[in-house]
Structures are given as structure tokens and as C-alpha cells.
Amino acid sequence: MLIPHHRFLRSPLSVAVLSALAVSPVYAQESTELATVTVTAQQAATKVETPTIEIPQSVSTITREQMDNRGVSTVQRATDYTPGVYSNQVGASNRFDYLVLRGFSDGSLSNTFLDGLKVMGDANSHSSMRIDPWFLESIEVVRGPASVLYGRASPGGVVALNSKRPEFEQGGELRFRVGNNNQRSAAFDLTGPIGEEQRVAFRLTGIASAADTQFGPAEEERYAIAPRLTWDITDDTSLTVEAYLQDEPEGGYHSGVPYEGAVVAHNGHKISNNFFDGEKDYDTYERTQRMFGYALEHRFNDQVTGRQLMRYLNSDVVLNQVYGYGWTSPTSDELTRYYSGSNESLEAWTLDNQLEATLSSGFMDHTLLFGVDYQQRENDVSWPTGYFPPLNAFDPVYGSDPIEFYAPVRERHEIDQTGVYLQDQIALVNWRFTLGGRYDWVNIDNANRDSGDTSSLSDTQFSGRAGVVYLFDNGVAPYLSYSTAFTPTSFVDESGDLLQPMEGEQWETGVKYQPNGSQNQYSAALFHIGQENVATKEQPTDPYRAVGEIESQGLELEAQTQLTDTLSLQAGYSFTDITYAKSDDGNQGNNAIYSPRHQVQLWGHYQANDGWLNGVDMGVGVRHYADIAADRANTETVPDYTLVDATIGYDLSQLGVEGVETRLNVNNLLDKEYVASCNSLEYCYFGAERGVTASVHYRF
């Protein structure tokens, strides 16, 4: 059943939210400055506010300013310049936020967290949720296992999305953006106090966007709104209630082409990077997601604070897609085409109860965190399949009807997980110790809704972390840590049995440096991760299976520095050697796919503050990716590629127009044609062509 494009906008709740715009008399009142909201922004690596230099693990932060300067429209693009993150797994597709951390692609659809709680999509379906970056204040990338605090998580790390929060100072922003491929969007962001007592603040953020894609008739369209209210109930108690409502009538393109034809010629020809392998009348991806939640914080005294975070998620997904997969014969110019469909309805709850205490024993200080969390998800799926006539990849003719449709497979995927965790951060003179442990109970059930056949798995798991940092007086901080990962999934094998949870462990050592009195940050990290029971599948239609063990080891370098008053530089380098350490499919010792061995990122930004260029800012970025395996057998590699991005902005206040800024962004400035990565030799993803956007921002 197709979802009405704007159904959620017609709900009673949304009507009430939109009516908040009518509080202009209150909004226009002159405000007095208040203390900041009680609810604290937690740091993803520790769930408590901790200086980055004291964390024995690699952490990178992407700020709101960086996202604005680069003109990002997806979380994927926001992480382009973060070391240890491969954000180009599926090239030009924007349907999902694939984020490969330290080479691990198994959880690249399910390693995101929003405001401290896991975004409860189902990686074993098409129901993976997305958050538009317009709604985010920052993004934290924590590399390495984080199961000790979050339970179910990829050993490569987690990506923590931090929402814009209500503020007790009036402000707002309007943004309009246009670009090539018929890109257009309008967005707003309003915040401020409500009422004379000014104990309540609101934030209302929204966006409407649409675009064509580089692939034939495929389009993208999104509408989203996020209302939030923060109530300082007392000086010690604060409550934030929030919603995030997003409707995507068009989810863009998500398909691939053979290596022979994309990277090397097939019958003397190469496939265009604009090639569309589907059928317009059978191409749909519709996703509607509704999130409601709250964050409650109470300070019992100066030493003890309690928090409760809760979110409810409800989503609907409809997919219809015709896709090519392999040549009909070695000499043919036609691709074999299949049909894949889906109708999915997902419901999930997440809850995290925390108690934070600071204790001092004279010579030693402790920050203790005790927590109990719960995750529950149900996803009803219906998956029809079929066949379509082949399509000539070099001279396509569209308008075909299906050869055959098959009755849908109807399943229910259920998972619930309860975890208890304890963390102790110890400060002893210049030493910082982090110790943590967690115990999880997880139950997974997959059921065929037609036959009644079921597959169940119940498991328990202990996860831990131990780390030490020494803070030299000059700002140098070497560290060492050990951590484990626990990743249960709803993936099933060819017999329909659930795979055993993936388990991983990591050793990491490195050094961080922040010069005294400076915001500049430098870091270097060496790591080794081992993961067992790795779930994988060779072809899109194949069942999952556990192939054995994966080992990932490497080096990451990162620098963020203000070279002069006007010039800043962000630089990163990643060496990731990820291999199938044990494998039952003949690929033991081979490099894993979706992981460049070498990544280099460099972004320079210049802000003029005097002379005839006053008000102008410019940025140039370079990204290089090398040594990407094209298939698990390592018979071929994806050619290395380098991409250049650029931006230029101008603050019109220099011309007397206060609060207005214009900006031009260009991604892939040189219009490089390239293949971003491959799942196999039958399925490779074209990278995005040159993208140009122009935007106007009005801040008040």
C-alpha cells in the first residue's frame, strides 16, 4: 500500500506543532538572558561530558559550522573528511547513510545513534532510518567498539548524531538552496523562550527538499519537521520532549553495474555513469518515519544526577525496483534484470536510564555512571520478487512489463535487548583511567507469517572496556585501551536459522596533543580489531552466512588546526588493513570489500577579515581513496580516485544587509567519473558526478 506523501503533516500533533509558528507575540518579546538549559549534551564515547583528550579512544567531531561550509545534505557527506570513515560505499546513492568505520561494513546501516539512543532500523530489510543533517548541531564519530555503553554496536565504532536543542535566547535561520540536477530546498530553524517566566524554550526546525538524480528518472524528495520543547521544571529538573517526522515520497536510486562495463570495457564499450537499469513505472522507494521521545534530567545534589532518555519509532517503507545483475552471456550487451519489492512496517522503543555520580576520595576523583537500557523492535515485511526482460546497457530501450512476479515472502523480525552497565572514570594526578563493564540479555525471533516457521535466538554477553591516559603538562596525552563489541542481528542462513551474534575485541594505542591555551587538536592511533561470526552474503539474492573471522588493523592520523587568524586546516590519513582472517569460502587472507587501504582527506578554509575581501570565506578540500578490493576473491580492485570539493561564501552584512550570507558549494569540482566501490564483480557503484549548489542563509 502506497503511503500518502504528506500524511504525517495532516496529523493532529503536527497541526499543533505548526501552530507554534503563530506564537509570534511571545516570540517577539524582548528576552532576558537565562542560564543554560539543565539537560546536558553528553559525549558519545563516555555518555558524560569528558574532554576529548582524556578519552582513551579515537573521537572526531563534525560541527554545525563545518556542515554549513561544506553544504552537506546527508550524514554520509558530513563525514567525508573524517579519518577512519569510508562514506562512499554506494557512490552516488543517497537512499541510506552507509558509514564504514575501520573497514567494517556489516553494521554500516545500523551504527548511528541519535541523542544518545540507537536509531532502531532493521539492517535485514529496507527499513533503515535517516536523519537530515539540517536538524543536527554536531556529529561525533567514535571509532572502535562501544558496546560497553550501547550494547548492540559494530566493532568499527558508532556515529552519534546530536540534535539542535531549544535555547533560551531568541534566534532563527532561513535557508534556501538550488543546484544542478534540479536541486531545490527550503529550510527553517526557530528557537527561543516561551512565557514571561522563561522556564520553557522551544525549537522548531523543518525542511522541504527535492532533486533529480544522475540516473535517469530516479528522483529524491523529502519533507521533515522536528518540534522540541524544554521545560526547566525547577532549578534542578529539566524535561525536553521532542518529535522528528520525516516523509520521503522519492528515495532516489540504489543499484549497480558489472565491473566489466563500469571499470573496464565490455565488448569495447563502457556503461555511462548516468545509466538507469530499471523501469520508471516500477521504481519506488517511499519511507515515512515518525519519532517521539523525551529526555528527563534531575540533579539530586552537586554530586548525583539522574537521566532518562526514551524514544518511540514508527516507520513505513514501500519499495519497487527493477535492477540489472550480470550480463546475460559473456558476449551479450544485455543485463539480466530482476524485480525486488517490499512493504514494511516497523515499530521500536528505546529507553536508557542513567545515574551519574562524582566522588572524591582525597587523592583520587571518580565519575561513576550506572545505567539500565532497553531496546525493542518489530518489523513486519512483505517481499515480492520477479523477473523483467533484459536491458541493453549501451542502448537501453525502456517500457518493458514483467516476465513473472512471485508471491511475497512475509516475515516478522523481532529483537529485544536489555543491558546493565557501569563505568568509572578515575582521575589520579595526571593519570586518567576508564573502566567499564556491561551485561546484555538479547532475544531475537524471525517468523514466516504464512507458514508459521520460526527461528529464535536467546543469548547473553559481557562487554568491557579498560583504558588509561597520561596527561603531560605540555598538552601531550598518550593512551592505551582495550574494548569489546557485541553485535546480534536478525540475519538468517539458507536454512532460515538466525546467525550467532558477531563478537569483536580491539586494542588501541595512540597519542593526542592539544597545545595549552589552544583549540588545535592532533591525534595518532594504532588499532587492531578481531571479529568472529562475521555475517556476509556474496550476491544480493543470496542468504547471509557466517564466514569466519575478520581482522582489521591500521593507523589513523588527524589534525584540526588554526594556522593563522584567517586560515584553518583539517587533515586526516587512514591506513586500514582489513582481511578475512578465517573463511570457509576460499577467501582466507584476502582483503575485505568496501574498505580503502589508504584514505587521505585535506580541507583548508580561509576567512578574510579585512581589506577588499572582507566578508569572503573560501574552502578547498581533497579526498583520495586507494586500494579498494572489488570482490572477496580479490581478483580485481577498484581504481584509485581523487575528488576535489570547494566552497565560497560572502557575508552581505559588509554591504549593510545584516544576517544574510550567500554560499556556493561544488562537490567533485573536476567532474571525475569513477567507480566508488563494488560488492562483487557483478555489482559496482558509480560515484557522484559534479554537484553544484547555491544557497542563501538569513540568520536572526
XYZ file of C-alpha atoms in Angstrom:
700
model
C 0.000 0.000 0.000
C 1.414 3.334 -1.008
C 1.779 5.968 1.681
C 0.230 9.423 1.109
C 3.052 11.825 0.600
C 2.103 14.200 3.335
C 0.130 12.053 5.699
C 2.102 12.941 8.769
C 1.715 16.645 8.054
C -2.019 16.263 8.469
C -1.885 14.623 11.904
C -3.307 16.454 14.967
C 0.135 16.591 16.528
C 1.732 18.186 13.504
C -1.070 20.726 13.284
C -0.408 21.705 16.865
C 3.306 21.901 16.163
C 2.881 24.063 13.110
C 0.625 26.350 15.131
C 3.679 27.153 17.241
C 4.663 29.476 14.445
C 1.715 31.570 15.455
C 3.212 32.440 18.867
C 4.818 35.499 17.348
C 3.653 37.801 20.154
C 5.583 35.688 22.624
C 8.432 35.115 20.237
C 8.753 38.856 19.627
C 9.065 39.708 23.312
C 12.375 41.051 24.372
C 14.118 38.315 26.326
C 16.423 38.431 29.286
C 19.447 36.200 29.496
C 18.984 32.982 31.449
C 21.253 30.199 32.484
C 21.707 27.415 30.001
C 19.252 24.554 29.864
C 19.826 21.923 32.517
C 19.816 18.946 30.146
C 23.458 18.240 29.300
C 24.896 17.368 25.930
C 26.518 14.007 26.514
C 29.668 12.921 24.824
C 29.174 9.771 22.813
C 32.349 7.960 23.882
C 31.546 8.093 27.611
C 27.896 9.289 27.890
C 29.140 12.018 30.243
C 30.899 15.281 29.485
C 34.562 14.421 29.119
C 37.386 16.384 27.470
C 38.318 14.626 24.251
C 41.975 14.457 25.261
C 41.017 12.355 28.324
C 39.197 9.677 26.303
C 41.353 6.573 25.581
C 39.778 6.112 22.177
C 39.668 7.894 18.815
C 36.901 10.504 18.619
C 36.207 13.081 15.880
C 33.606 15.837 15.968
C 31.930 17.443 12.952
C 30.486 20.825 13.855
C 27.449 22.673 12.567
C 29.746 25.271 11.008
C 31.665 22.585 9.098
C 28.431 21.091 7.777
C 27.216 24.520 6.658
C 30.509 25.401 4.978
C 30.564 22.154 3.011
C 26.901 22.330 2.081
C 26.209 18.738 3.111
C 22.761 17.262 2.564
C 23.359 13.793 4.075
C 25.164 12.397 7.102
C 27.325 10.427 4.669
C 28.645 13.631 3.111
C 29.136 15.206 6.546
C 31.729 12.504 7.371
C 33.684 12.804 4.098
C 36.660 14.426 5.846
C 36.752 12.210 8.934
C 39.616 9.679 9.120
C 38.674 6.051 9.672
C 35.292 6.542 7.972
C 34.545 5.393 4.437
C 31.455 7.313 3.367
C 31.422 6.391 -0.333
C 30.342 2.750 -0.086
C 27.470 3.126 -2.565
C 28.737 6.116 -4.505
C 26.030 8.472 -5.767
C 23.136 6.817 -3.929
C 21.595 8.874 -1.132
C 18.922 6.413 -0.016
C 20.744 5.222 3.109
C 23.586 6.558 5.239
C 26.204 3.861 4.721
C 29.114 4.544 7.084
C 32.007 2.081 7.110
C 34.169 2.529 10.224
C 37.640 0.970 10.339
C 36.673 -1.266 7.437
C 33.561 -2.867 8.969
C 30.656 -2.718 6.555
C 28.496 -5.295 8.360
C 26.986 -2.591 10.542
C 27.277 0.313 8.156
C 23.486 0.703 8.095
C 22.915 0.366 11.825
C 25.754 2.117 13.633
C 24.073 5.506 14.055
C 22.719 6.928 17.310
C 20.546 9.994 17.778
C 20.799 11.971 21.030
C 22.238 9.001 22.881
C 19.773 6.357 21.656
C 20.215 3.863 18.839
C 18.335 4.632 15.621
C 16.335 1.400 15.546
C 16.211 0.468 11.894
C 16.345 -3.116 10.617
C 19.505 -3.817 8.624
C 17.938 -7.096 7.444
C 15.320 -5.186 5.470
C 14.869 -1.899 3.612
C 13.823 -0.099 6.819
C 16.951 1.878 7.621
C 16.255 5.300 9.034
C 17.878 8.590 8.059
C 18.177 11.963 9.788
C 18.613 15.075 7.669
C 21.791 16.932 8.787
C 19.853 20.232 8.851
C 18.460 19.054 12.212
C 21.872 18.359 13.760
C 24.125 20.537 15.868
C 27.100 18.182 15.623
C 28.171 14.638 14.761
C 30.579 12.612 16.893
C 32.394 9.658 15.362
C 33.678 7.208 17.963
C 35.981 4.660 16.354
C 36.337 1.223 17.882
C 33.886 -0.882 19.925
C 31.353 0.945 22.086
C 29.193 -1.983 23.233
C 30.092 -1.335 26.875
C 27.718 1.656 26.823
C 25.400 0.911 23.913
C 25.085 -2.870 23.694
C 24.386 -3.815 20.100
C 27.015 -1.974 18.034
C 29.549 -2.506 15.252
C 33.182 -3.094 16.328
C 34.186 -0.358 13.896
C 32.511 2.297 16.032
C 29.406 4.427 16.306
C 28.240 7.668 14.722
C 26.452 9.846 17.269
C 24.073 12.481 15.896
C 23.367 15.411 18.217
C 20.166 17.357 17.528
C 19.704 21.095 17.681
C 18.290 21.886 21.118
C 15.913 24.583 22.373
C 17.689 27.721 23.563
C 16.539 30.450 25.946
C 17.675 33.143 23.577
C 15.611 34.104 20.547
C 17.112 33.211 17.219
C 16.438 31.598 13.930
C 17.612 30.830 10.439
C 16.085 30.507 6.995
C 17.922 28.734 4.187
C 17.119 28.433 0.501
C 19.199 26.244 -1.794
C 19.203 25.426 -5.529
C 21.597 23.424 -7.675
C 22.163 21.231 -10.698
C 20.029 18.130 -11.203
C 17.118 20.379 -10.303
C 18.100 20.539 -6.631
C 15.909 22.799 -4.525
C 15.211 23.086 -0.822
C 13.796 25.457 1.758
C 14.530 25.125 5.463
C 13.832 26.975 8.691
C 15.075 26.834 12.279
C 13.420 28.835 15.093
C 14.211 28.861 18.817
C 13.549 30.958 21.874
C 11.754 31.215 25.237
C 8.016 30.900 25.795
C 6.202 32.809 28.542
C 7.179 35.609 30.849
C 8.839 33.316 33.388
C 11.047 31.980 30.613
C 11.293 28.496 32.034
C 10.171 26.946 28.746
C 12.053 27.125 25.443
C 11.079 25.795 22.055
C 12.823 24.814 18.857
C 11.047 24.200 15.588
C 13.104 23.007 12.644
C 11.901 21.927 9.233
C 12.962 21.281 5.656
C 11.452 20.511 2.269
C 13.820 19.326 -0.462
C 13.729 17.636 -3.839
C 16.124 16.805 -6.651
C 16.597 14.743 -9.737
C 19.455 12.259 -9.722
C 22.177 11.454 -12.213
C 20.367 8.193 -13.002
C 17.513 8.569 -15.450
C 14.063 9.239 -13.993
C 15.011 8.482 -10.365
C 14.207 11.388 -8.018
C 14.703 12.383 -4.383
C 12.106 14.171 -2.264
C 11.971 14.806 1.483
C 9.800 16.690 3.993
C 10.737 16.791 7.657
C 9.857 18.747 10.772
C 11.175 18.491 14.330
C 9.431 20.299 17.210
C 11.123 20.369 20.629
C 10.208 21.881 23.985
C 12.487 22.186 27.006
C 10.932 22.888 30.377
C 13.125 23.837 33.319
C 10.656 22.472 35.863
C 12.890 23.509 38.767
C 16.464 24.708 39.062
C 17.456 21.036 39.281
C 14.985 19.324 36.950
C 14.623 19.676 33.218
C 12.457 17.910 30.664
C 12.812 18.001 26.884
C 10.064 16.500 24.718
C 10.658 16.106 21.028
C 9.444 14.674 17.773
C 11.023 14.023 14.399
C 8.633 13.484 11.479
C 10.036 12.726 8.041
C 8.347 11.730 4.812
C 10.270 10.731 1.672
C 7.970 10.133 -1.303
C 11.015 9.547 -3.542
C 14.135 7.776 -2.265
C 16.395 8.140 -5.279
C 18.471 5.466 -6.965
C 20.216 2.419 -5.469
C 21.670 -0.028 -7.951
C 24.925 -1.151 -9.515
C 26.511 -2.373 -12.754
C 29.116 -5.053 -13.632
C 32.825 -4.385 -13.131
C 33.326 -5.311 -16.778
C 31.491 -2.395 -18.327
C 31.970 0.076 -15.498
C 35.709 -0.135 -14.752
C 36.954 -1.912 -17.885
C 35.311 -2.064 -21.294
C 32.808 -4.752 -22.214
C 32.659 -5.553 -25.919
C 34.608 -2.349 -26.487
C 32.168 -0.113 -24.588
C 31.775 1.376 -21.131
C 28.495 1.978 -19.337
C 27.574 5.630 -18.803
C 27.639 6.847 -15.214
C 24.090 8.143 -15.870
C 22.791 4.697 -16.819
C 19.423 3.673 -15.360
C 18.819 -0.079 -15.254
C 15.222 0.000 -14.006
C 11.756 0.856 -15.260
C 10.141 4.178 -14.382
C 6.736 2.580 -13.708
C 8.330 0.094 -11.303
C 10.741 2.332 -9.441
C 9.627 3.489 -5.998
C 11.211 3.965 -2.625
C 8.924 5.612 -0.095
C 9.869 5.958 3.573
C 7.897 7.637 6.348
C 9.419 7.743 9.815
C 7.919 9.143 12.998
C 9.933 9.535 16.198
C 8.694 10.762 19.562
C 10.722 10.938 22.729
C 11.861 12.791 25.800
C 14.956 13.452 27.904
C 14.449 13.930 31.647
C 17.280 15.075 33.885
C 17.279 15.672 37.628
C 20.171 16.840 39.768
C 19.773 15.307 43.227
C 22.731 17.269 44.584
C 26.079 18.581 43.411
C 27.384 15.011 43.107
C 24.495 12.927 41.760
C 22.455 13.390 38.573
C 19.833 11.090 37.083
C 18.711 10.925 33.435
C 16.105 9.049 31.483
C 16.044 9.012 27.679
C 13.169 7.472 25.719
C 12.231 7.290 22.047
C 9.444 5.617 20.100
C 9.884 4.965 16.358
C 7.243 4.039 13.817
C 8.064 3.758 10.124
C 6.616 2.548 6.827
C 8.643 1.642 3.756
C 7.479 0.787 0.238
C 9.966 -0.435 -2.379
C 9.559 -1.327 -6.033
C 12.733 -1.756 -8.032
C 13.862 -3.340 -11.284
C 17.604 -3.864 -11.298
C 20.254 -5.369 -13.515
C 22.582 -8.058 -12.260
C 25.214 -9.504 -14.576
C 25.400 -9.951 -18.342
C 23.029 -12.448 -19.905
C 26.109 -14.032 -21.510
C 29.818 -13.161 -21.692
C 29.386 -11.680 -25.167
C 26.000 -10.026 -24.686
C 25.406 -6.300 -24.213
C 22.243 -7.038 -22.215
C 21.920 -7.172 -18.445
C 19.798 -9.772 -16.706
C 17.110 -7.937 -14.747
C 15.237 -8.855 -11.598
C 12.443 -7.262 -9.604
C 12.560 -6.641 -5.894
C 9.682 -5.245 -3.857
C 8.922 -4.581 -0.236
C 6.162 -3.346 2.015
C 7.415 -2.905 5.585
C 6.034 -1.577 8.854
C 8.428 -1.117 11.772
C 7.860 -0.199 15.404
C 10.589 0.260 18.014
C 11.199 1.505 21.554
C 14.447 2.545 23.195
C 14.957 3.511 26.832
C 18.115 4.447 28.726
C 18.173 5.122 32.484
C 21.369 6.682 33.824
C 22.703 7.672 37.215
C 25.874 9.771 37.236
C 27.849 10.432 40.433
C 31.084 12.296 41.133
C 33.054 11.161 44.178
C 36.330 12.288 45.699
C 38.496 10.169 47.972
C 41.120 12.797 48.669
C 43.820 11.800 46.221
C 41.503 10.253 43.609
C 38.366 11.516 41.844
C 35.687 9.240 40.374
C 32.955 9.896 37.828
C 30.626 6.924 38.045
C 27.924 6.092 35.515
C 25.380 3.356 36.146
C 22.772 2.559 33.533
C 19.983 0.198 32.527
C 18.770 0.340 28.925
C 16.230 -1.474 26.812
C 15.722 -1.834 23.056
C 12.757 -3.451 21.348
C 11.871 -3.629 17.652
C 9.264 -5.363 15.490
C 9.303 -5.208 11.713
C 6.631 -6.778 9.503
C 7.934 -7.230 5.957
C 6.436 -8.417 2.682
C 8.941 -9.087 -0.108
C 7.677 -9.922 -3.627
C 10.200 -10.785 -6.344
C 10.201 -11.305 -10.079
C 11.922 -11.077 -13.456
C 11.993 -8.450 -16.192
C 13.260 -8.642 -19.782
C 16.988 -7.923 -20.220
C 18.161 -4.386 -20.995
C 20.915 -3.256 -23.358
C 23.368 -1.333 -21.153
C 24.735 0.757 -24.041
C 21.498 1.403 -25.944
C 18.673 0.976 -23.437
C 15.034 0.826 -24.502
C 12.550 1.130 -21.639
C 8.875 0.337 -21.222
C 9.025 -3.399 -20.516
C 6.452 -5.277 -18.489
C 7.423 -8.017 -16.042
C 8.014 -11.551 -17.240
C 6.885 -13.018 -13.942
C 6.032 -11.953 -10.398
C 6.301 -14.255 -7.396
C 4.162 -14.143 -4.267
C 5.786 -12.175 -1.480
C 7.704 -13.690 1.396
C 6.061 -12.334 4.549
C 8.156 -12.224 7.723
C 8.249 -10.637 11.146
C 11.623 -9.639 12.641
C 11.694 -9.097 16.400
C 14.517 -8.181 18.733
C 14.594 -7.088 22.341
C 17.678 -6.377 24.386
C 18.207 -5.371 27.999
C 21.562 -4.167 29.247
C 23.064 -3.153 32.596
C 26.298 -1.170 32.537
C 28.730 0.517 34.926
C 31.538 2.917 34.074
C 34.148 4.505 36.324
C 36.349 7.382 35.137
C 39.203 7.877 37.580
C 41.395 10.966 37.853
C 44.655 10.396 39.760
C 47.036 13.362 39.453
C 47.930 13.292 35.708
C 46.515 9.825 35.121
C 43.055 9.137 33.722
C 41.585 5.630 33.911
C 38.378 4.473 32.254
C 36.882 1.147 33.351
C 33.553 -0.205 32.206
C 31.505 -3.368 32.062
C 28.131 -4.341 30.690
C 25.890 -7.397 30.670
C 23.264 -7.906 27.944
C 20.268 -10.188 27.552
C 19.065 -10.411 23.951
C 16.197 -12.290 22.300
C 15.750 -12.450 18.512
C 12.818 -14.014 16.668
C 12.239 -14.324 12.940
C 8.917 -15.758 11.808
C 7.394 -16.582 8.435
C 3.908 -15.069 8.690
C 2.473 -17.516 6.123
C 3.973 -20.854 7.126
C 4.394 -20.098 10.807
C 8.027 -21.294 10.733
C 10.174 -19.508 13.289
C 13.822 -19.116 14.168
C 14.781 -17.880 17.618
C 17.964 -16.978 19.422
C 18.498 -16.076 23.077
C 21.921 -15.025 24.243
C 23.781 -13.202 26.988
C 27.009 -11.300 26.645
C 29.509 -9.403 28.773
C 31.194 -6.391 27.160
C 34.028 -4.424 28.667
C 36.430 -1.551 28.242
C 39.597 -0.512 30.039
C 41.735 2.458 29.147
C 44.421 4.716 30.517
C 45.592 8.202 29.536
C 48.537 10.180 30.902
C 48.246 13.974 30.641
C 51.612 15.681 30.259
C 51.724 19.324 31.277
C 52.573 20.378 27.709
C 49.273 19.006 26.289
C 50.556 15.630 25.097
C 48.410 12.659 26.130
C 49.424 9.070 25.228
C 46.785 6.388 25.816
C 46.090 2.664 25.685
C 42.723 0.880 25.682
C 41.024 -2.482 25.307
C 37.336 -2.872 24.398
C 34.900 -5.485 23.127
C 31.911 -5.477 20.775
C 28.663 -7.440 20.673
C 26.542 -7.371 17.502
C 23.430 -9.584 17.380
C 21.487 -9.382 14.110
C 18.316 -10.744 12.519
C 20.284 -12.217 9.578
C 19.399 -15.824 8.703
C 21.257 -18.507 6.769
C 19.974 -20.597 3.860
C 18.150 -22.862 6.315
C 16.326 -19.922 7.840
C 18.246 -20.140 11.121
C 19.440 -16.981 12.831
C 23.169 -16.380 12.761
C 25.081 -16.261 16.013
C 25.883 -12.731 17.246
C 29.102 -11.247 15.948
C 31.704 -10.657 18.657
C 34.766 -8.449 18.470
C 37.617 -7.021 20.520
C 40.021 -4.138 19.989
C 43.396 -2.979 21.247
C 44.145 0.660 20.570
C 47.079 2.860 21.457
C 47.850 6.373 20.429
C 48.672 9.902 21.403
C 46.632 13.100 21.436
C 48.011 16.608 21.581
C 46.256 19.847 22.381
C 48.640 22.772 22.988
C 47.924 24.650 26.172
C 45.529 27.527 25.625
C 44.711 26.349 22.090
C 41.738 24.711 20.395
C 44.061 22.921 17.957
C 43.901 19.136 18.178
C 46.213 16.454 16.842
C 45.948 12.691 17.211
C 47.551 9.448 16.067
C 46.131 5.977 16.728
C 47.158 2.366 16.101
C 44.478 -0.291 16.407
C 43.792 -3.993 15.980
C 40.257 -5.407 15.856
C 39.201 -9.023 15.607
C 35.609 -10.066 14.886
C 34.065 -13.553 14.925
C 30.893 -14.946 13.331
C 31.036 -12.368 10.568
C 27.771 -12.191 8.604
C 28.092 -11.726 4.860
C 26.497 -12.589 1.533
C 28.071 -12.672 -1.900
C 25.122 -11.703 -4.100
C 22.056 -9.524 -3.348
C 19.755 -12.541 -3.621
C 21.965 -14.875 -1.548
C 21.240 -15.718 2.096
C 23.582 -14.485 4.789
C 26.180 -16.765 6.313
C 28.910 -16.592 8.928
C 32.197 -16.817 7.016
C 34.578 -16.898 9.972
C 36.730 -14.081 11.342
C 37.764 -10.632 10.187
C 40.852 -8.769 11.374
C 41.265 -5.040 10.977
C 44.419 -3.185 11.882
C 45.718 0.179 10.933
C 46.849 3.702 11.579
C 44.814 6.930 11.764
C 46.159 10.471 11.831
C 44.059 13.590 12.351
C 44.792 17.288 12.738
C 42.484 20.262 13.182
C 44.437 23.468 13.488
C 44.037 27.201 13.156
C 47.203 28.100 11.271
C 46.571 31.858 11.330
C 43.717 34.163 12.294
C 42.235 33.616 8.850
C 43.394 30.143 7.764
C 42.355 26.803 9.266
C 43.277 23.275 8.190
C 41.740 19.864 8.738
C 43.782 16.856 7.657
C 43.422 13.125 8.047
C 45.043 9.888 6.918
C 43.844 6.321 7.400
C 45.618 3.057 6.704
C 43.183 0.183 7.141
C 44.258 -3.396 6.572
C 41.103 -5.486 6.962
C 41.228 -9.143 5.921
C 39.247 -12.353 6.180
C 41.412 -14.000 8.850
C 39.349 -17.195 8.753
C 36.948 -18.012 5.953
C 35.103 -21.063 4.705
C 34.643 -19.713 1.179
C 38.248 -19.822 -0.035
C 38.920 -16.131 0.656
C 41.018 -16.514 3.793
C 43.736 -13.873 3.900
C 42.050 -11.667 1.290
C 41.224 -8.003 1.778
C 37.608 -7.183 2.626
C 35.483 -5.141 0.228
C 34.171 -1.610 0.895
C 37.401 -0.548 2.589
C 40.188 1.566 1.070
C 43.580 0.620 2.471
C 44.571 4.259 2.148
C 42.435 7.372 2.656
C 43.682 10.942 2.658
C 41.487 13.948 3.486
C 42.557 17.566 3.465
C 40.332 20.624 3.927
C 41.597 24.182 4.061
C 39.402 27.172 4.913
C 40.228 30.873 4.585
C 38.174 33.597 6.262
C 39.054 37.153 5.197
C 38.557 39.732 7.929
C 39.867 42.952 6.360
C 40.622 44.619 3.051
C 38.568 44.345 -0.095
C 37.941 40.618 0.575
C 36.368 41.301 3.956
C 33.287 39.079 4.339
C 34.549 36.418 1.921
C 35.395 32.884 3.013
C 36.756 30.106 0.808
C 37.385 26.430 1.293
C 39.032 23.696 -0.780
C 39.092 20.005 0.021
C 40.844 16.968 -1.445
C 39.853 13.340 -0.817
C 41.913 10.374 -2.032
C 40.918 6.695 -1.872
C 43.268 3.860 -2.832
C 43.424 0.047 -2.854
C 39.758 -0.968 -2.653
C 39.086 -4.658 -3.310
C 36.349 -5.152 -5.910
C 35.401 -8.652 -4.786
C 36.051 -11.011 -1.916
C 38.316 -13.192 -4.050
C 40.499 -10.105 -4.704
C 40.603 -10.823 -8.424
C 40.184 -7.118 -9.183
C 40.500 -3.753 -7.453
C 38.622 -0.508 -7.814
C 40.869 2.110 -9.481
C 42.189 4.748 -7.075
C 40.388 8.070 -7.256
C 40.832 11.624 -6.013
C 37.993 14.102 -5.535
C 38.156 17.877 -5.102
C 35.474 19.910 -3.316
C 35.246 23.688 -2.949
C 33.141 26.431 -1.410
C 32.992 30.221 -1.425
C 30.754 32.338 0.740
C 30.057 36.016 1.267
C 28.604 37.792 4.312
C 26.301 40.501 2.964
C 26.475 42.457 6.220
C 29.517 44.064 4.605
C 27.006 45.642 2.248
C 24.627 46.607 5.029
C 22.340 43.560 4.710
C 22.544 42.167 8.225
C 22.303 38.422 8.834
C 22.412 37.342 5.187
C 25.083 35.047 3.763
C 25.377 33.568 0.292
C 27.312 30.401 -0.460
C 28.355 28.370 -3.493
C 29.391 24.718 -2.995
C 30.860 22.389 -5.591
C 31.437 18.703 -4.884
C 33.634 16.726 -7.262
C 34.821 20.008 -8.743
C 36.723 18.340 -11.606
C 33.713 16.149 -12.507
C 35.707 12.952 -12.040
C 33.984 9.874 -13.478
C 34.758 6.933 -11.213
C 33.503 3.772 -9.574
C 33.245 4.275 -5.805
C 33.249 0.606 -4.736
C 31.983 -2.853 -5.637
C 30.039 -5.538 -3.794
C 31.211 -8.087 -6.353
C 32.326 -8.156 -9.967
C 28.627 -8.111 -10.922
C 27.709 -5.094 -8.810
C 29.708 -1.857 -8.741
C 28.544 1.610 -7.753
C 29.216 4.752 -9.789
C 30.406 7.778 -7.837
C 28.553 11.069 -7.810
C 29.124 13.446 -10.684
C 29.859 17.130 -10.131
C 27.303 18.690 -7.779
C 26.784 22.461 -7.641
C 24.553 24.227 -5.106
C 23.953 27.883 -4.324
C 22.362 28.863 -1.014
C 21.158 31.928 0.852
C 21.128 31.947 4.656
C 19.290 34.506 6.756
C 20.138 34.347 10.454
C 18.334 36.462 13.041
